[in-house]
Amino acid sequence: MSAPGAVLSRSPAPTGGPTGALPQIALAGICGGYAVGAAFGWGSAEVALFMGDFGLSVAALVAAVSCGLYARRHHSRFRPAWILFAASSAMAGIGNGIWGWYEVVQRTAVPSPSLADFCFLLFAPPAIVGLLVLAKRPVTRAGWICLGLDAWLIGGSLLTLSWSLALAHTSHLQGRSVAQAALSLAYPLLDIVLVSMVLALHFKRSSVHRSAVNTAIAALALTVLCDALFSSPLLREHYRSGQILDAGWFAGSILLAYAPWVARRTAPGDDDVQRLGDDFERAARRAQPHGSRPIAGSLAALTPYLAAAVCTLGILTNVLDGRRLDRVVLFTGCTVVLALVIRQGIMLLDNITLTQELAQKENHFRSLVQGSSDVIMIAAPTGVLRYVSPAAAGVYGRDAEELVGSELATLIHPEDLGRVVHEVRRFLAASPETEPTTRIECRFRAGEQRSGGDGWLNVESTVNRHHGGLIFNSRDVTERVRLQAQLQHNASHDALTDLPNRALFTERVSKAVTGRRSTDHDTAVLYIDLDGFKQVNDTIGHQAGDELLVQAARRLGESVRSGDIAARLGGDEFAALITGDGTRDQAAREFRIHEIADRLRIKLSEPYPIDGREVRVAASIGVAFAEPGVTPAGLLRNADVAMYRAKQAGKGRVELYAPQMQAEVAHRAELATKLRTALHEGEFALLHQPVVELASGRVTAVAAHARWRSAQGILFTPAEFLRVGERGRPGEEADRTAELGRWQLEEAVEQAALRHHAGHQAPVAVRLSARRLLDADRKGMSPKMIETLLARHGLPSGALVLELSESDPRIPLDELERRLVALRRLGVRIALDGFGSGYAAISALRRLPIDVLRLDRGLVDGVVESARLHKITAGLLRIASDLGMKSVADGVDLPEQVLALRSMGCTHGQGMAFSGPLDEHRLRRALTLGAYPVPEAAGGSRAVVLSGSGLPVRHGGAAGPDSLTHPPLRSNSETPVPPT
């Protein structure tokens, strides 16, 4: 039985206990009380007449009201039946009332025939039609014909038997009129029809409202039985109202009054059940093919033949009594036989049609099974395969005949067998209504046609019950399983290097820290960054960078131990999880991990052959141990901090994490936050330091310096706040440094334009990183942006000098040269800052369009005391002179340095020997004066420079050697008191 059928056929649960039985007890009490009264004659003849007439009338009218009220309140398919039963009961009530009028009121004998007889006769037709409504409707036209034939077979048989036994004698009674004879025959004939309908309905009633239908059938059967007894001439001659026979009619009326409410008592949701049943019956009729009918039960199938046997019994009764066959018996018997023959013919044709349809359906389903791409297998309860569809050859690579007879357990992978057996047992133990099917996925042994050997396929099966066994509807899902595995692998591995990605690595670190080996404190995480990888992308291209990452990942995977895990976290960042060996000695574990990390560093720093060239990058590695209490995220963060410490310490090295590193990171983060806030809040100020011609003291340019004015009024120098950007992470701090550089350039150009319009023609020099100039996508430091800036403020050509402060040899000089050439076309002059300190200065000098060389202050500080440094500085200045470039010495703080540099050929100087960084007011006053006094050689007049950063003041005329006063020595980067 299917699940819907099982649910629908299950009887509804009763809604109450004692309360549900109370109406039945009351009903039994009323009927029993009436029967006791009738049995004892009600105590007097008058009461007996009253209860026998008006008592039956009231009971019948109660049944009419009950059925009518139910039909009015509840609209269902059976509503017409209850209306007809109400009309039938009303006729019986009126008939009994008329009978009582004659006997009780007028105290006369009831005439025959009378109006009461016609009312009693009208009781049967509505009841017959109502029973037809209650009967299950046939599906086909042949079903309707068979229903009519069955009714006639039952009715004809009963008529034959009744006529043979009693009715023939009744029809021949002398002294009766035609109406009386007809009336005496009408009662039994209508009763026979009612009995026929009751018997037919008993086998063909609807499953919906079963309790109500059974009660109505019982009520009508009881009424028909009493009518049959009343029709007997012997009993009718001695009948008096109020006798025991009236108790049967009374009980029949009360049962009919109670019938429609039975289902409402036992199932409050009867309307919903009825609608569901009606929908189910309609669905069954739609699903049933044309020309077929539902198979009745065995008793229903035998009903026509039992009726024919009854008819034969009636005829044999006449023959055995020696009486001549009556025409009615002969005619009725012939019609019954004819009806039986016709019905048998219809059933024969119906069976032929059903057989053809069954064969057609069997061929149809055989074609579906054999042509299906899924494999259908039927297994016995022992696990032996009884049937396997031909699709097994294409799916499993094994013939169906080969699989039939084999045990299913031998075909399932041993690792999956236990799970499959457990699921099958659970499924068989479950209720079929709650779980009609289940799904099992396992590996199935494939034949040589699929795997070329003894391979396995991933198979998904839908399992159904079948006569104690199981039906498996299986399909090959190997490709789907492979795709799912590939998708899962892709989700947890890097697409370029196929190493575990950050998510999987974090999961493995979490298991190592919190799992069963969490006590191994020598477990460590190595955080690896490739130094110089960005330059590989910028110079050779991203394709070469990808190839380098692939080779680095391969080296990393080959270098770690089998139990360790290597991963790519993103970009050029890699990581490795080194599991511990239980070492408790801190020095020993640090030595072991440092040795592993250093081996990885050396391996990753070896040249990479890419496109016929060797590319070199270094590896900075940070190491953090899984100390007690550390979380997986904390362990990764510690290794990351150690890696950036390695990069700050010079790159290409290994650093072990120490707790103070985190404090430094927090301090840098705090400074970075303050720097960002100061930049957005306008706390930065721009000072300018004069650039002086050493021969004449004339101010030829001004150099812009950014200062950060704190809340306490102190100006911090670039050496104090820019190292936050230098030590920070490239992605975060480079943005902030670029933003500060852009602000410095825009502010310097704007102030220079204002001074130019005021008549001060001195150019402004702004220090700019060569890397920032190349990185056009970060804050817009492109030649186009500089051109737009100059045009917006109206700064003339030649009024801006850009000092390149980058000496990294990995900078692409070709691109830098193109950008500098574009800037020179705009009238921007280029100065090479820090000349003499970087090992790439000569290459930059050879390749780039340089106008000015700025000597590094390291060459100026000891130029007077060191003869060796004197020669080096003199040689560099000679190179600048030979190339036709101007030279500017940075950090000229002493008069002796001025004399020495001037004698070497240095053209310009900048430092405390002339002036420190000035605010705008003091700068304009210095530019108005136009020159600073310069020291003269021995024997000449000498200038006196006052302390502080104010303008020089000359005291008197010629002065002696002792008249030169030096200002206090102070770095050009120190401004403890803000200028006013």
CSV table of N, CA, C and O in Angstrom, one decimal, residues 667-738:
chain,number,residue,atom,x,y,z
A,667,HIS,N,52.8,50.3,19.3
A,667,HIS,CA,53.3,51.6,19.3
A,667,HIS,C,53.3,52.3,17.9
A,667,HIS,O,52.9,53.4,17.8
A,668,ARG,N,53.7,51.5,17.0
A,668,ARG,CA,53.7,52.0,15.6
A,668,ARG,C,52.3,52.3,15.1
A,668,ARG,O,52.0,53.2,14.4
A,669,ALA,N,51.4,51.4,15.5
A,669,ALA,CA,50.0,51.6,15.1
A,669,ALA,C,49.4,52.8,15.7
A,669,ALA,O,48.7,53.6,15.0
A,670,GLU,N,49.8,53.1,16.9
A,670,GLU,CA,49.3,54.3,17.6
A,670,GLU,C,49.9,55.5,16.9
A,670,GLU,O,49.2,56.5,16.6
A,671,LEU,N,51.2,55.5,16.6
A,671,LEU,CA,51.8,56.6,15.9
A,671,LEU,C,51.2,56.8,14.5
A,671,LEU,O,50.9,57.9,14.0
A,672,ALA,N,50.9,55.7,13.8
A,672,ALA,CA,50.3,55.8,12.5
A,672,ALA,C,48.9,56.4,12.6
A,672,ALA,O,48.5,57.2,11.7
A,673,THR,N,48.2,56.0,13.6
A,673,THR,CA,46.9,56.6,13.7
A,673,THR,C,47.0,58.1,14.0
A,673,THR,O,46.2,58.9,13.4
A,674,LYS,N,47.9,58.5,14.9
A,674,LYS,CA,48.1,59.9,15.1
A,674,LYS,C,48.5,60.7,13.9
A,674,LYS,O,48.1,61.8,13.6
A,675,LEU,N,49.4,60.0,13.1
A,675,LEU,CA,49.9,60.6,11.8
A,675,LEU,C,48.7,60.8,10.9
A,675,LEU,O,48.6,61.9,10.2
A,676,ARG,N,47.9,59.8,10.7
A,676,ARG,CA,46.7,60.0,9.8
A,676,ARG,C,45.8,61.0,10.3
A,676,ARG,O,45.3,61.8,9.5
A,677,THR,N,45.6,61.1,11.6
A,677,THR,CA,44.7,62.1,12.2
A,677,THR,C,45.3,63.5,12.0
A,677,THR,O,44.6,64.5,11.6
A,678,ALA,N,46.6,63.6,12.2
A,678,ALA,CA,47.3,64.9,12.0
A,678,ALA,C,47.2,65.4,10.6
A,678,ALA,O,47.0,66.6,10.3
A,679,LEU,N,47.3,64.5,9.7
A,679,LEU,CA,47.3,64.8,8.2
A,679,LEU,C,45.9,65.3,7.8
A,679,LEU,O,45.7,66.3,7.1
A,680,HIS,N,44.8,64.6,8.4
A,680,HIS,CA,43.5,65.0,8.0
A,680,HIS,C,43.0,66.3,8.8
A,680,HIS,O,42.2,67.0,8.3
A,681,GLU,N,43.6,66.5,10.0
A,681,GLU,CA,43.2,67.7,10.8
A,681,GLU,C,44.0,68.9,10.5
A,681,GLU,O,43.9,70.0,11.1
A,682,GLY,N,45.0,68.8,9.5
A,682,GLY,CA,45.8,70.0,9.2
A,682,GLY,C,46.8,70.4,10.2
A,682,GLY,O,47.2,71.6,10.4
A,683,GLU,N,47.4,69.4,10.9
A,683,GLU,CA,48.4,69.7,11.9
A,683,GLU,C,49.8,69.8,11.4
A,683,GLU,O,50.8,70.1,12.1
A,684,PHE,N,50.0,69.5,10.1
A,684,PHE,CA,51.3,69.6,9.5
A,684,PHE,C,51.6,71.0,9.0
A,684,PHE,O,50.7,71.7,8.6
A,685,ALA,N,52.9,71.4,9.2
A,685,ALA,CA,53.3,72.7,8.7
A,685,ALA,C,54.5,72.5,7.7
A,685,ALA,O,55.2,71.5,7.8
A,686,LEU,N,54.7,73.5,6.8
A,686,LEU,CA,55.7,73.4,5.8
A,686,LEU,C,56.7,74.5,6.1
A,686,LEU,O,56.4,75.7,6.1
A,687,LEU,N,58.0,74.2,6.4
A,687,LEU,CA,59.1,75.1,6.6
A,687,LEU,C,60.0,75.1,5.4
A,687,LEU,O,60.1,74.0,4.7
A,688,HIS,N,60.8,76.1,5.2
A,688,HIS,CA,61.7,76.2,4.1
A,688,HIS,C,63.1,76.6,4.6
A,688,HIS,O,63.2,77.5,5.4
A,689,GLN,N,64.1,75.9,4.1
A,689,GLN,CA,65.5,76.2,4.4
A,689,GLN,C,66.2,76.8,3.2
A,689,GLN,O,66.1,76.2,2.1
A,690,PRO,N,66.8,77.9,3.3
A,690,PRO,CA,67.5,78.6,2.2
A,690,PRO,C,68.6,77.7,1.6
A,690,PRO,O,69.3,77.1,2.4
A,691,VAL,N,68.8,77.7,0.4
A,691,VAL,CA,69.9,77.1,-0.3
A,691,VAL,C,70.8,78.3,-0.8
A,691,VAL,O,70.3,79.1,-1.6
A,692,VAL,N,72.0,78.3,-0.3
A,692,VAL,CA,72.9,79.5,-0.5
A,692,VAL,C,74.0,79.2,-1.5
A,692,VAL,O,74.6,78.1,-1.4
A,693,GLU,N,74.3,80.2,-2.3
A,693,GLU,CA,75.5,80.1,-3.2
A,693,GLU,C,76.7,80.3,-2.4
A,693,GLU,O,76.9,81.4,-1.7
A,694,LEU,N,77.7,79.4,-2.3
A,694,LEU,CA,78.8,79.4,-1.4
A,694,LEU,C,79.7,80.6,-1.7
A,694,LEU,O,80.4,81.1,-0.9
A,695,ALA,N,79.8,81.0,-3.0
A,695,ALA,CA,80.7,82.0,-3.4
A,695,ALA,C,80.2,83.4,-3.0
A,695,ALA,O,81.0,84.3,-2.5
A,696,SER,N,78.9,83.7,-3.1
A,696,SER,CA,78.4,85.0,-2.8
A,696,SER,C,77.5,85.1,-1.6
A,696,SER,O,77.1,86.2,-1.2
A,697,GLY,N,77.0,84.0,-1.1
A,697,GLY,CA,76.0,84.0,-0.1
A,697,GLY,C,74.6,84.3,-0.5
A,697,GLY,O,73.7,84.4,0.3
A,698,ARG,N,74.4,84.4,-1.8
A,698,ARG,CA,73.1,84.7,-2.3
A,698,ARG,C,72.1,83.5,-2.2
A,698,ARG,O,72.5,82.3,-2.4
A,699,VAL,N,70.9,83.7,-1.8
A,699,VAL,CA,69.9,82.7,-1.7
A,699,VAL,C,69.3,82.4,-3.1
A,699,VAL,O,68.7,83.2,-3.8
A,700,THR,N,69.6,81.2,-3.6
A,700,THR,CA,69.2,80.8,-4.9
A,700,THR,C,68.0,79.8,-5.0
A,700,THR,O,67.4,79.7,-6.0
A,701,ALA,N,67.7,79.2,-3.9
A,701,ALA,CA,66.5,78.3,-3.8
A,701,ALA,C,66.1,78.1,-2.4
A,701,ALA,O,66.9,78.5,-1.4
A,702,VAL,N,65.0,77.5,-2.2
A,702,VAL,CA,64.6,77.1,-0.8
A,702,VAL,C,64.2,75.6,-0.9
A,702,VAL,O,63.6,75.2,-1.8
A,703,ALA,N,64.5,74.9,0.2
A,703,ALA,CA,64.2,73.5,0.3
A,703,ALA,C,63.0,73.3,1.3
A,703,ALA,O,63.1,73.8,2.4
A,704,ALA,N,61.9,72.6,0.9
A,704,ALA,CA,60.7,72.5,1.7
A,704,ALA,C,60.9,71.3,2.6
A,704,ALA,O,61.4,70.2,2.2
A,705,HIS,N,60.5,71.5,3.9
A,705,HIS,CA,60.6,70.5,4.9
A,705,HIS,C,59.3,70.4,5.7
A,705,HIS,O,58.8,71.5,6.1
A,706,ALA,N,58.7,69.2,5.8
A,706,ALA,CA,57.4,69.1,6.5
A,706,ALA,C,57.7,68.9,8.0
A,706,ALA,O,58.7,68.2,8.4
A,707,ARG,N,56.9,69.5,8.8
A,707,ARG,CA,57.0,69.4,10.3
A,707,ARG,C,55.6,69.1,10.8
A,707,ARG,O,54.6,69.6,10.3
A,708,TRP,N,55.6,68.3,11.9
A,708,TRP,CA,54.3,68.0,12.5
A,708,TRP,C,54.2,68.7,13.8
A,708,TRP,O,55.0,68.5,14.7
A,709,ARG,N,53.2,69.6,13.9
A,709,ARG,CA,53.1,70.5,15.1
A,709,ARG,C,52.1,69.7,16.1
A,709,ARG,O,50.9,69.5,15.8
A,710,SER,N,52.7,69.2,17.2
A,710,SER,CA,51.9,68.5,18.1
A,710,SER,C,50.9,69.3,18.9
A,710,SER,O,51.0,70.6,18.8
A,711,ALA,N,50.1,68.7,19.7
A,711,ALA,CA,49.2,69.5,20.6
A,711,ALA,C,49.9,70.3,21.6
A,711,ALA,O,49.4,71.3,22.1
A,712,GLN,N,51.1,69.9,22.0
A,712,GLN,CA,51.9,70.7,22.9
A,712,GLN,C,52.7,71.8,22.3
A,712,GLN,O,53.5,72.5,22.9
A,713,GLY,N,52.6,71.9,20.9
A,713,GLY,CA,53.3,73.0,20.3
A,713,GLY,C,54.7,72.6,19.8
A,713,GLY,O,55.4,73.5,19.3
A,714,ILE,N,55.1,71.3,19.9
A,714,ILE,CA,56.4,70.9,19.4
A,714,ILE,C,56.3,70.4,18.0
A,714,ILE,O,55.4,69.8,17.6
A,715,LEU,N,57.3,70.8,17.2
A,715,LEU,CA,57.4,70.4,15.8
A,715,LEU,C,58.3,69.2,15.7
A,715,LEU,O,59.4,69.2,16.1
A,716,PHE,N,57.7,68.1,15.3
A,716,PHE,CA,58.4,66.8,15.1
A,716,PHE,C,59.0,66.8,13.7
A,716,PHE,O,58.3,67.2,12.7
A,717,THR,N,60.2,66.3,13.5
A,717,THR,CA,60.9,66.3,12.3
A,717,THR,C,60.5,65.0,11.5
A,717,THR,O,60.0,64.1,12.0
A,718,PRO,N,60.8,65.0,10.2
A,718,PRO,CA,60.5,63.8,9.4
A,718,PRO,C,61.2,62.6,9.9
A,718,PRO,O,60.7,61.5,9.9
A,719,ALA,N,62.4,62.7,10.5
A,719,ALA,CA,63.1,61.6,11.1
A,719,ALA,C,62.4,60.9,12.2
A,719,ALA,O,62.5,59.8,12.5
A,720,GLU,N,61.4,61.7,12.8
A,720,GLU,CA,60.7,61.2,13.9
A,720,GLU,C,59.4,60.6,13.5
A,720,GLU,O,58.9,59.6,14.1
A,721,PHE,N,58.7,61.1,12.5
A,721,PHE,CA,57.4,60.6,12.2
A,721,PHE,C,57.3,59.8,10.8
A,721,PHE,O,56.5,59.0,10.6
A,722,LEU,N,58.3,60.0,9.9
A,722,LEU,CA,58.3,59.3,8.7
A,722,LEU,C,58.7,57.8,8.8
A,722,LEU,O,58.5,57.0,8.0
A,723,ARG,N,59.5,57.5,9.9
A,723,ARG,CA,59.9,56.1,10.1
A,723,ARG,C,58.7,55.2,10.4
A,723,ARG,O,58.8,54.0,10.3
A,724,VAL,N,57.6,55.8,10.8
A,724,VAL,CA,56.4,55.0,10.9
A,724,VAL,C,56.0,54.5,9.6
A,724,VAL,O,55.6,53.3,9.5
A,725,GLY,N,56.1,55.3,8.5
A,725,GLY,CA,55.8,54.8,7.2
A,725,GLY,C,56.8,53.8,6.7
A,725,GLY,O,56.5,52.9,5.9
A,726,GLU,N,58.1,54.1,7.0
A,726,GLU,CA,59.1,53.3,6.5
A,726,GLU,C,59.1,51.8,7.1
A,726,GLU,O,59.3,50.9,6.4
A,727,ARG,N,58.7,51.7,8.4
A,727,ARG,CA,58.7,50.4,9.0
A,727,ARG,C,57.3,49.8,8.9
A,727,ARG,O,57.1,48.6,9.4
A,728,GLY,N,56.3,50.5,8.4
A,728,GLY,CA,55.0,49.9,8.4
A,728,GLY,C,54.9,48.9,7.2
A,728,GLY,O,55.8,48.7,6.4
A,729,ARG,N,53.7,48.4,7.1
A,729,ARG,CA,53.4,47.4,6.0
A,729,ARG,C,53.3,48.2,4.7
A,729,ARG,O,52.7,49.3,4.7
A,730,PRO,N,53.7,47.6,3.6
A,730,PRO,CA,53.7,48.3,2.3
A,730,PRO,C,52.3,48.7,2.0
A,730,PRO,O,52.1,49.8,1.5
A,731,GLY,N,51.3,47.9,2.2
A,731,GLY,CA,50.0,48.3,1.7
A,731,GLY,C,49.3,49.4,2.5
A,731,GLY,O,48.7,50.2,2.0
A,732,GLU,N,49.6,49.4,3.9
A,732,GLU,CA,48.9,50.3,4.7
A,732,GLU,C,49.7,51.6,4.9
A,732,GLU,O,49.1,52.7,4.6
A,733,GLU,N,51.0,51.5,5.2
A,733,GLU,CA,51.8,52.8,5.5
A,733,GLU,C,52.2,53.5,4.2
A,733,GLU,O,52.4,54.7,4.2
A,734,ALA,N,52.4,52.7,3.1
A,734,ALA,CA,52.7,53.4,1.9
A,734,ALA,C,51.7,54.4,1.4
A,734,ALA,O,52.0,55.4,0.9
A,735,ASP,N,50.4,54.0,1.7
A,735,ASP,CA,49.3,54.9,1.4
A,735,ASP,C,49.4,56.2,2.2
A,735,ASP,O,49.2,57.3,1.7
A,736,ARG,N,49.7,56.1,3.4
A,736,ARG,CA,49.8,57.2,4.3
A,736,ARG,C,51.0,58.1,3.9
A,736,ARG,O,51.0,59.3,3.9
A,737,THR,N,52.2,57.5,3.7
A,737,THR,CA,53.4,58.2,3.2
A,737,THR,C,53.1,58.9,1.9
A,737,THR,O,53.6,60.0,1.7
A,738,ALA,N,52.4,58.2,1.0
A,738,ALA,CA,52.1,58.9,-0.3
A,738,ALA,C,51.2,60.0,-0.1
A,738,ALA,O,51.4,61.1,-0.8
